XYZ file of C-alpha atoms in Angstrom:
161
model
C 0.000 0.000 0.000
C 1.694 3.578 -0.945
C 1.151 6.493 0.996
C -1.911 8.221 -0.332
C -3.724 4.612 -0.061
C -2.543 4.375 3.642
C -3.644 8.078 3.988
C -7.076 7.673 2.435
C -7.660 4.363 4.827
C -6.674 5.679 7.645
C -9.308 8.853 6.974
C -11.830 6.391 6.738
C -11.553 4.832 10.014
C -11.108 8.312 11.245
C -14.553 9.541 10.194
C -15.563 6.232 11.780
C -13.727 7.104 14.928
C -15.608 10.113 15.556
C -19.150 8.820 14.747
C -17.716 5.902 17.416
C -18.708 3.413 14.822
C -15.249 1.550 14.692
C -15.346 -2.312 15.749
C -12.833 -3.536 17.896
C -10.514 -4.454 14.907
C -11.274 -1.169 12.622
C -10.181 0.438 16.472
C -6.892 -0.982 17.137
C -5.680 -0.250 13.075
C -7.156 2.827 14.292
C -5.252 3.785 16.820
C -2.155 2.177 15.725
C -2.228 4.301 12.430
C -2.657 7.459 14.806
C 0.710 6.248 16.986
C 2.285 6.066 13.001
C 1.361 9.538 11.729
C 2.222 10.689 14.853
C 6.011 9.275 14.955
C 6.191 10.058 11.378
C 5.043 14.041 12.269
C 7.209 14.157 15.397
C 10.415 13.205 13.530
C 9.884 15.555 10.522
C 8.946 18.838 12.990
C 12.027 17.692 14.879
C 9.876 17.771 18.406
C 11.706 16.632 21.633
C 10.235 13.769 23.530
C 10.220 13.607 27.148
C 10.988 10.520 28.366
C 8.171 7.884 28.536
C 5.723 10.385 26.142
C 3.812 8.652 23.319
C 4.718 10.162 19.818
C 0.740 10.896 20.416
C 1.493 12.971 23.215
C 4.787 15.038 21.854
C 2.375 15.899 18.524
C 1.382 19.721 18.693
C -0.518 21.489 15.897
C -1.825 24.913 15.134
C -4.927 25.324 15.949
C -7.334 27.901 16.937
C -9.571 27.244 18.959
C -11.531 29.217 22.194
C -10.563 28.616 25.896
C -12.570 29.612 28.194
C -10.335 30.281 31.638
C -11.413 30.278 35.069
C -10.302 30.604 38.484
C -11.518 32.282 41.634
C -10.143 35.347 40.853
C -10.874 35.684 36.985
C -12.616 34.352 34.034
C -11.412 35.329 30.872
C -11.280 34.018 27.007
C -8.347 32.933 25.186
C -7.777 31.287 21.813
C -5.371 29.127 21.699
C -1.862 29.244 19.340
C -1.060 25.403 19.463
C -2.544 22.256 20.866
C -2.045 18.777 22.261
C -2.504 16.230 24.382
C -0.656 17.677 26.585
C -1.578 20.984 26.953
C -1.769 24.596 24.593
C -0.546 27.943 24.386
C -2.480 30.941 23.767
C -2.508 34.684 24.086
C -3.641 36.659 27.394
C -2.739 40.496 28.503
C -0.805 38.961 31.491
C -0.252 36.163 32.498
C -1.835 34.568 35.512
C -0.020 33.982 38.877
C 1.926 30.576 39.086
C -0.340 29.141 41.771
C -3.290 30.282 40.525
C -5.664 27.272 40.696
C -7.264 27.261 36.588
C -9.777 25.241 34.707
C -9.628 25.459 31.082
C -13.010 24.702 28.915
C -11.872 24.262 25.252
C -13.956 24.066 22.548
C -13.735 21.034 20.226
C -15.421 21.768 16.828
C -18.410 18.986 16.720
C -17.529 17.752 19.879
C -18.040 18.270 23.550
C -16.223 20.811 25.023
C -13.248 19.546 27.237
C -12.961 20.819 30.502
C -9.764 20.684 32.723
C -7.681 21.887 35.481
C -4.582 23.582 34.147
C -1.651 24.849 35.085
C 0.844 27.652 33.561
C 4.334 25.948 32.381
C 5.711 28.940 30.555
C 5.322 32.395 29.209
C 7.035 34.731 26.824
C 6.366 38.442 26.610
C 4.989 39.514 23.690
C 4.347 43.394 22.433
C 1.123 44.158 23.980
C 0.383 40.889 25.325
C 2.152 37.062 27.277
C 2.289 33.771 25.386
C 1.586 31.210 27.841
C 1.793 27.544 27.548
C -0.933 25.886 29.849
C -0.626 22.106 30.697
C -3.296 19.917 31.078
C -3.253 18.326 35.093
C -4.829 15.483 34.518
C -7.398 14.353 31.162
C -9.715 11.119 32.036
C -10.425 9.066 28.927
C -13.084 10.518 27.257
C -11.340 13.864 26.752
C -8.272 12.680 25.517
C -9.776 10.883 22.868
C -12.311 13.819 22.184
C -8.968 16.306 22.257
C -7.197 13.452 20.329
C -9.655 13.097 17.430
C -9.630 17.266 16.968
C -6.048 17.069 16.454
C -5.827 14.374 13.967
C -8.577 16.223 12.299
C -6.344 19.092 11.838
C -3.245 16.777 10.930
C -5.681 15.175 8.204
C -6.719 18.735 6.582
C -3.229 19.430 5.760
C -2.579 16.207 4.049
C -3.602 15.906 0.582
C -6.484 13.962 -0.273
């Protein structure tokens, strides 16, 4: 099978993935085609793995998408630069305090919103504004594979068809 053939297949089961119509075969090509991509996508951007992190995990991809942030001293709206399983980065007029306790709702196109606690991990003064990269603390199941499926969606519109 050649690489558009692989490509197309794997789009398939990914539709399939997010109507959660895969069987338990179609699902474990499934996800072992995302772990692929992934290593393939890691290599060529040249990311850094940290030890023990999934090629899955060190994927990030540009993506915009709105953040709602809250804590008990703020709420505010973000939209985010990059995203991935393990966290984003986004835009704010300052940055929030290092202990500040956050939750993060992002907004999945045509899925549920994830909602998680968050914590800064690094920001960069910009003119007129702070990049800050948020990880997430801790994502059950159902969000990673919701947050999961967004990304791929956004790795698979920037592959030819």
């Amino acid at each position: 099978m050649d690489l558009a053939e692989w490509v197309k297949a794997f789009r398939e089961l990914h539709e399939k993935a997010r109507r959660g119509a895969l069987s338990g075969v179609e699902a474990e090509s499934y996800k072992a085609g995302r772990e692929s991509l992934a290593r393939a996508l890691v290599t060529a951007q040249g990311l850094t793995r940290q030890p023990g992190q999934s090629p899955r995990e060190a994927l990030r991809v540009a993506r915009m998408l709105q953040v709602d942030l809250e804590s008990r001293v703020r709420m505010e709206r973000l939209s985010t630069s990059e995203i991935s399983l393990g966290g984003f980065s986004g835009r704010m007029a300052r940055a929030p305090a290092p202990d500040e306790e956050l939750t993060a709702t992002v907004r999945l196109p045509g899925l549920d919103p994830l909602k998680a606690a968050v914590k800064v991990v690094g920001t960069k003064a910009q003119p007129g504004s702070v990049l800050i990269s948020f990880a997430f603390i801790k994502l059950d199941a159902a969000s990673a594979e919701r947050l999961e499926l967004s990304i791929f969606d956004v790795v698979l519109s920037q592959m030819v068809k």
